[in-house]
CSV table of C-alpha atoms in Angstrom, one decimal:
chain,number,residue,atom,x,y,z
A,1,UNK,CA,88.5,122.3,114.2
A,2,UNK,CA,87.8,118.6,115.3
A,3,UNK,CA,84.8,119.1,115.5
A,4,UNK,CA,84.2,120.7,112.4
A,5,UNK,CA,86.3,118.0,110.5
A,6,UNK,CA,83.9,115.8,108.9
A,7,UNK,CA,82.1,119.0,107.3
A,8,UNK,CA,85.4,120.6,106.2
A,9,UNK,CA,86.4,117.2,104.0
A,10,UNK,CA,83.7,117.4,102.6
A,11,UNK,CA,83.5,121.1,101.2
A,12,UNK,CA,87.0,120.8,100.3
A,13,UNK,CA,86.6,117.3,98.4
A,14,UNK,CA,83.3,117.3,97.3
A,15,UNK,CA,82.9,121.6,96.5
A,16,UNK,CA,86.0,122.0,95.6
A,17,UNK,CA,85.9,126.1,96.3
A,18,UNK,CA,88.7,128.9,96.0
A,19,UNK,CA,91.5,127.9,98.6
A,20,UNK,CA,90.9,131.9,99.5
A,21,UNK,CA,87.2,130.8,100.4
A,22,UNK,CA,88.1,127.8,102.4
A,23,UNK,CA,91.2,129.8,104.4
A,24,UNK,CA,88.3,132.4,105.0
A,25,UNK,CA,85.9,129.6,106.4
A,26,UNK,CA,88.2,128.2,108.6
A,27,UNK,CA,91.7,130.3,109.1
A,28,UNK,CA,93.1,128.0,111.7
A,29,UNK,CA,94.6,126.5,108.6
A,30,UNK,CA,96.8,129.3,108.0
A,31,UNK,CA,98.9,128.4,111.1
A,32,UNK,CA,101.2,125.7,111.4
A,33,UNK,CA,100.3,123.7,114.1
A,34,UNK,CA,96.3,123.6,113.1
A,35,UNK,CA,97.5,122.6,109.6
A,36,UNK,CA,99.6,119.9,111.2
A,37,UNK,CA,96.9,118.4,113.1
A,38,UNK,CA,94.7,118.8,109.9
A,39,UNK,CA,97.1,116.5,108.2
A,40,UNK,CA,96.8,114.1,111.2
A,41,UNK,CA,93.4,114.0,111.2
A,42,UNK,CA,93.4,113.1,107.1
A,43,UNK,CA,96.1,111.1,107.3
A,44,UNK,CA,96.6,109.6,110.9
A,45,UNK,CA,100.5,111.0,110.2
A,46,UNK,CA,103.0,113.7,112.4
A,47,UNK,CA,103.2,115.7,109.6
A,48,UNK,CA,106.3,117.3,110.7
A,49,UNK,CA,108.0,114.5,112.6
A,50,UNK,CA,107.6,112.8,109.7
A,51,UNK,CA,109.0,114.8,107.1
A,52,UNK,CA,111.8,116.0,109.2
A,53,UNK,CA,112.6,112.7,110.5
A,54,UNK,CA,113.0,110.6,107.0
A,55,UNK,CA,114.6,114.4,105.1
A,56,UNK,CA,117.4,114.1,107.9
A,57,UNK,CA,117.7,110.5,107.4
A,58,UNK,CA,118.2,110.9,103.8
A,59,UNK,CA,120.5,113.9,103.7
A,60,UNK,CA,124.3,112.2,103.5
A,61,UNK,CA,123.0,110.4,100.8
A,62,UNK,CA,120.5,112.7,98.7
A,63,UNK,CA,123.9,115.2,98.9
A,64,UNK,CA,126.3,112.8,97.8
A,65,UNK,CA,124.3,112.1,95.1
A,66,UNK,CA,123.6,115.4,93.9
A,67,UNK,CA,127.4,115.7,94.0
A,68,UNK,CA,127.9,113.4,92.2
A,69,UNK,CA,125.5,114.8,89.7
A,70,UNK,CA,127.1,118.1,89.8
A,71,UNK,CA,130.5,116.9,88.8
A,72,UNK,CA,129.1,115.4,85.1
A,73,UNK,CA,128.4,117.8,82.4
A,74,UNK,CA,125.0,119.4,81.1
A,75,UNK,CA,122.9,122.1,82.5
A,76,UNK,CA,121.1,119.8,85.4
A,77,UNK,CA,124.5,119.4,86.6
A,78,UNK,CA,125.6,123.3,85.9
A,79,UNK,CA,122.6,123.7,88.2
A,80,UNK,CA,123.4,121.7,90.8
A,81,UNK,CA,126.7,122.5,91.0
A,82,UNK,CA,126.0,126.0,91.3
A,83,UNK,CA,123.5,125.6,94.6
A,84,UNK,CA,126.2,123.5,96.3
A,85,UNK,CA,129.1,126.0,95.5
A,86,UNK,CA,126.7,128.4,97.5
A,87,UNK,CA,125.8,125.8,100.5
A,88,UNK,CA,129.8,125.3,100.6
A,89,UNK,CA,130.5,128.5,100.8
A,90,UNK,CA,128.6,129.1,103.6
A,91,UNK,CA,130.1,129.4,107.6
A,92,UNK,CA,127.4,127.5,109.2
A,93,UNK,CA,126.4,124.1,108.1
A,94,UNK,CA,123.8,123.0,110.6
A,95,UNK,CA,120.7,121.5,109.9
A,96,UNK,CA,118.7,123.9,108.8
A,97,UNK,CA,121.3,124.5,105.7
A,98,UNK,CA,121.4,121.0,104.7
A,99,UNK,CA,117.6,121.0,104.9
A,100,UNK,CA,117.2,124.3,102.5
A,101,UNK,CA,120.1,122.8,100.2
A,102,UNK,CA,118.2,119.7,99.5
A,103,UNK,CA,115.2,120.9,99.0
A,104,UNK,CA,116.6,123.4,96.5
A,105,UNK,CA,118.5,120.7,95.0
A,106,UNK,CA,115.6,117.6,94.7
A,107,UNK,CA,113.8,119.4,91.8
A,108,UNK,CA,116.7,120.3,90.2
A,109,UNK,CA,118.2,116.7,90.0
A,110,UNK,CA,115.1,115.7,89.3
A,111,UNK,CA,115.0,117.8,86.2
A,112,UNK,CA,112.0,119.7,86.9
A,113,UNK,CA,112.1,123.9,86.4
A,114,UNK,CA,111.4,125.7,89.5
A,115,UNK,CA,111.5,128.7,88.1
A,116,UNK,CA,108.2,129.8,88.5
A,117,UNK,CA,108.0,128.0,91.7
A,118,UNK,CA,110.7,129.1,94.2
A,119,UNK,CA,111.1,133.0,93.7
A,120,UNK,CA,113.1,135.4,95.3
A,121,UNK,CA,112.3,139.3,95.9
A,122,UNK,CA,114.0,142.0,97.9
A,123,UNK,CA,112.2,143.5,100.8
A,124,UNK,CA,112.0,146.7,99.3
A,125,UNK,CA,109.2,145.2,97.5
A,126,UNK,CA,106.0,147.4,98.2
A,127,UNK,CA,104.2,144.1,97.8
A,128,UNK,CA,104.7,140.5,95.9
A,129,UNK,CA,103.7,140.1,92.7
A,130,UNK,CA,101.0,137.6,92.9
A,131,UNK,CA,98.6,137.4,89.7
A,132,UNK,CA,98.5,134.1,87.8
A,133,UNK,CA,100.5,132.2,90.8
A,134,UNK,CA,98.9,128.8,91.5
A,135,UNK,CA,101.6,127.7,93.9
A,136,UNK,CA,104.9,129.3,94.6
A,137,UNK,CA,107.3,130.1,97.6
A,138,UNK,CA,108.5,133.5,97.9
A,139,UNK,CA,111.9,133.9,99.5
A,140,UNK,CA,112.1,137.6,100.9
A,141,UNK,CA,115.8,139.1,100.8
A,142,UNK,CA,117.2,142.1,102.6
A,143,UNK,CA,120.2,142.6,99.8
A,144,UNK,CA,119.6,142.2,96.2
A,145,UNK,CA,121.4,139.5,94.6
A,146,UNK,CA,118.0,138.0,93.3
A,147,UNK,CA,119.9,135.6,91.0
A,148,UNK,CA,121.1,133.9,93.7
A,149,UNK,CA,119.5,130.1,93.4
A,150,UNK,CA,119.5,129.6,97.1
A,151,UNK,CA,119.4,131.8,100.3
A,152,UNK,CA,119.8,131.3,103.6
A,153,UNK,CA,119.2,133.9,105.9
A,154,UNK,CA,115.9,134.9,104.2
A,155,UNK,CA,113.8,138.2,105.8
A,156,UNK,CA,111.0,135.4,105.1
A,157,UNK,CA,109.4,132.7,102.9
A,158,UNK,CA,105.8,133.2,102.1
A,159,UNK,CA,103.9,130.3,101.0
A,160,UNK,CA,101.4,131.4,97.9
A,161,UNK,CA,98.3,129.6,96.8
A,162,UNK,CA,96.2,130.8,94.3
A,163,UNK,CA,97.7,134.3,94.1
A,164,UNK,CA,97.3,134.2,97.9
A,165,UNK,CA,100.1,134.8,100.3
A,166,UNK,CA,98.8,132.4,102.9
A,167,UNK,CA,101.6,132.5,105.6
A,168,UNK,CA,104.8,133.6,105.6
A,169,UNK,CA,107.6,131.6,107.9
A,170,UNK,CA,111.1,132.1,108.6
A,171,UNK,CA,113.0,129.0,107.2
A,172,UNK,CA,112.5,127.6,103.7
A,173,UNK,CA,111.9,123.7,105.1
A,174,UNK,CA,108.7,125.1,106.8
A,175,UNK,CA,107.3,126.9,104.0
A,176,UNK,CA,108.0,123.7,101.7
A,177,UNK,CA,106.5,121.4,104.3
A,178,UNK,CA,103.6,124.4,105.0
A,179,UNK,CA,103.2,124.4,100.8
A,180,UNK,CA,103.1,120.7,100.8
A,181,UNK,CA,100.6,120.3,104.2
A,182,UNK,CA,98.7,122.7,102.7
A,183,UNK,CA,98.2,121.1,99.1
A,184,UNK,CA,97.4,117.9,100.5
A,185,UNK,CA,94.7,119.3,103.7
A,186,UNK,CA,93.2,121.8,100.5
A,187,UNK,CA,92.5,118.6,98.0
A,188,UNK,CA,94.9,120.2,95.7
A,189,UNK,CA,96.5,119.1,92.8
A,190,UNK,CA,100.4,119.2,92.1
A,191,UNK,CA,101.4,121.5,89.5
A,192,UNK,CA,102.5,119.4,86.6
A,193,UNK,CA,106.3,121.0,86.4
A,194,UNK,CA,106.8,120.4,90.7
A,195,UNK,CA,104.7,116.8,90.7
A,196,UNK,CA,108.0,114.9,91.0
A,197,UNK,CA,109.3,116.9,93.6
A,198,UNK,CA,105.9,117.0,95.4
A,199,UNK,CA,105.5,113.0,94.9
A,200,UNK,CA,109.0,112.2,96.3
A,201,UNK,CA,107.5,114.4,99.6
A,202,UNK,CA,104.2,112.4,99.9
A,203,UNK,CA,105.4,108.8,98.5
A,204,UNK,CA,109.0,108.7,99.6
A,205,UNK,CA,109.4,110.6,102.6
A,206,UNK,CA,105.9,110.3,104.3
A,207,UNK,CA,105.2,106.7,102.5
A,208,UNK,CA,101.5,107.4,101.5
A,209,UNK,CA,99.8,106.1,98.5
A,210,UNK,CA,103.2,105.2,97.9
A,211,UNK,CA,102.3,102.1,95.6
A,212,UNK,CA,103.7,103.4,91.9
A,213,UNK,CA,105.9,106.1,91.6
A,214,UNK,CA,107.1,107.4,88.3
A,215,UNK,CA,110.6,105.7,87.2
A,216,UNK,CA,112.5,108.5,87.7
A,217,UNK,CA,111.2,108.4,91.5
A,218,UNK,CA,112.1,104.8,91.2
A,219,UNK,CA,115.8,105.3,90.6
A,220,UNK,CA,115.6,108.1,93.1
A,221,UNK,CA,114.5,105.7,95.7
A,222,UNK,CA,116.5,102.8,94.8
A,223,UNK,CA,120.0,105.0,94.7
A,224,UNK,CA,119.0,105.8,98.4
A,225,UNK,CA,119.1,102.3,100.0
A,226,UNK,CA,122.6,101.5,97.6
């Protein structure tokens, strides 16, 4: 894979094929640690260290102010009220639950519909329904309360890009930072309706090409160093 970098960038920037093509050229990139060192070798950046590191630095205050949100009125706030009733309610509270909660949460403050993005299905699912998905993260459950905005003890997330179901993982912070690592290795674009979300990753939390952010970003990142 090193030594096949230089050739890779340029396929992928200067061709621009199928993602399906490129995974089929080079399939290291399906697994987590070849797409992390993929993303250090673009970026010179731990991908993972990274992300975690600056998430967990931010959670006390991203929560409190999604809290905050969540006790005003409209139907952001209805929302975000609802995925923290669900976090509350649950026994553990470790990291990996503050981790999914957030992420759940971000685009949803951010007023951005993730509908079409994070999906859930049951298990009992012969197969996902993957026509017409550009990008998406399929949480597998084993019950079937499917309404559910959040879940926690998923059967499995699986990351989907361009109706492909690239890898499957078995927290949702992976398969967002997997979705995200992959997007950025693959030359893609963010979809318009996730770009906040997607911008706060690469800008905010990893700091690259951080220079303008859009001004709802702006308030996001000055309400975390009040």
């Amino acid at each position: 894979m090193e030594t096949t970098f230089p050739l890779r960038r340029q396929t992928i920037v200067m061709s621009c094929p199928p993602v399906k093509e490129l995974l089929d050229l080079w399939p290291a990139l399906k697994m987590e640690s070849e797409l992390y060192a993929e993303f250090q070798r673009i970026t010179n950046q731990n991908l993972s260290n990274t992300f975690y590191a600056e998430l967990d630095r931010h959670l006390p205050r991203l929560m409190t102010l999604f809290r905050q949100k969540a006790s005003k009125t409209g139907k952001t706030a209805d929302a975000l009220a609802e995925i923290l009733r669900i976090h509350d309610e649950q026994e553990i509270h470790d990291i990996h639950t503050k981790r999914t909660t957030v992420l759940h949460a971000l685009p949803v403050y951010l007023h951005e519909d993730v509908s079409g993005f994070f999906r859930t299905c049951t298990d009992e699912s012969d197969e996902l329904e993957l026509d017409g998905v550009e990008v998406a993260l399929f949480t597998v459950i084993s019950d079937h309360d499917t309404t559910s905005p959040v879940h926690y003890q998923p059967v499995k997330i699986s990351v989907v890009i361009e109706s492909d179901a690239v890898v499957s993982l078995p927290r949702f912070g992976e398969a967002f930072l997997v979705m995200f690592g992959q997007m950025y290795a693959l030359h893609l674009s963010y979809p318009k309706a996730l770009t906040n979300t997607l911008e706060f990753t690469q800008k905010i939390l990893l700091g690259l090409e951080s220079g303008k952010l859009s001004p709802r970003l702006q308030t996001l990142k000055n309400d975390l160093v009040m």
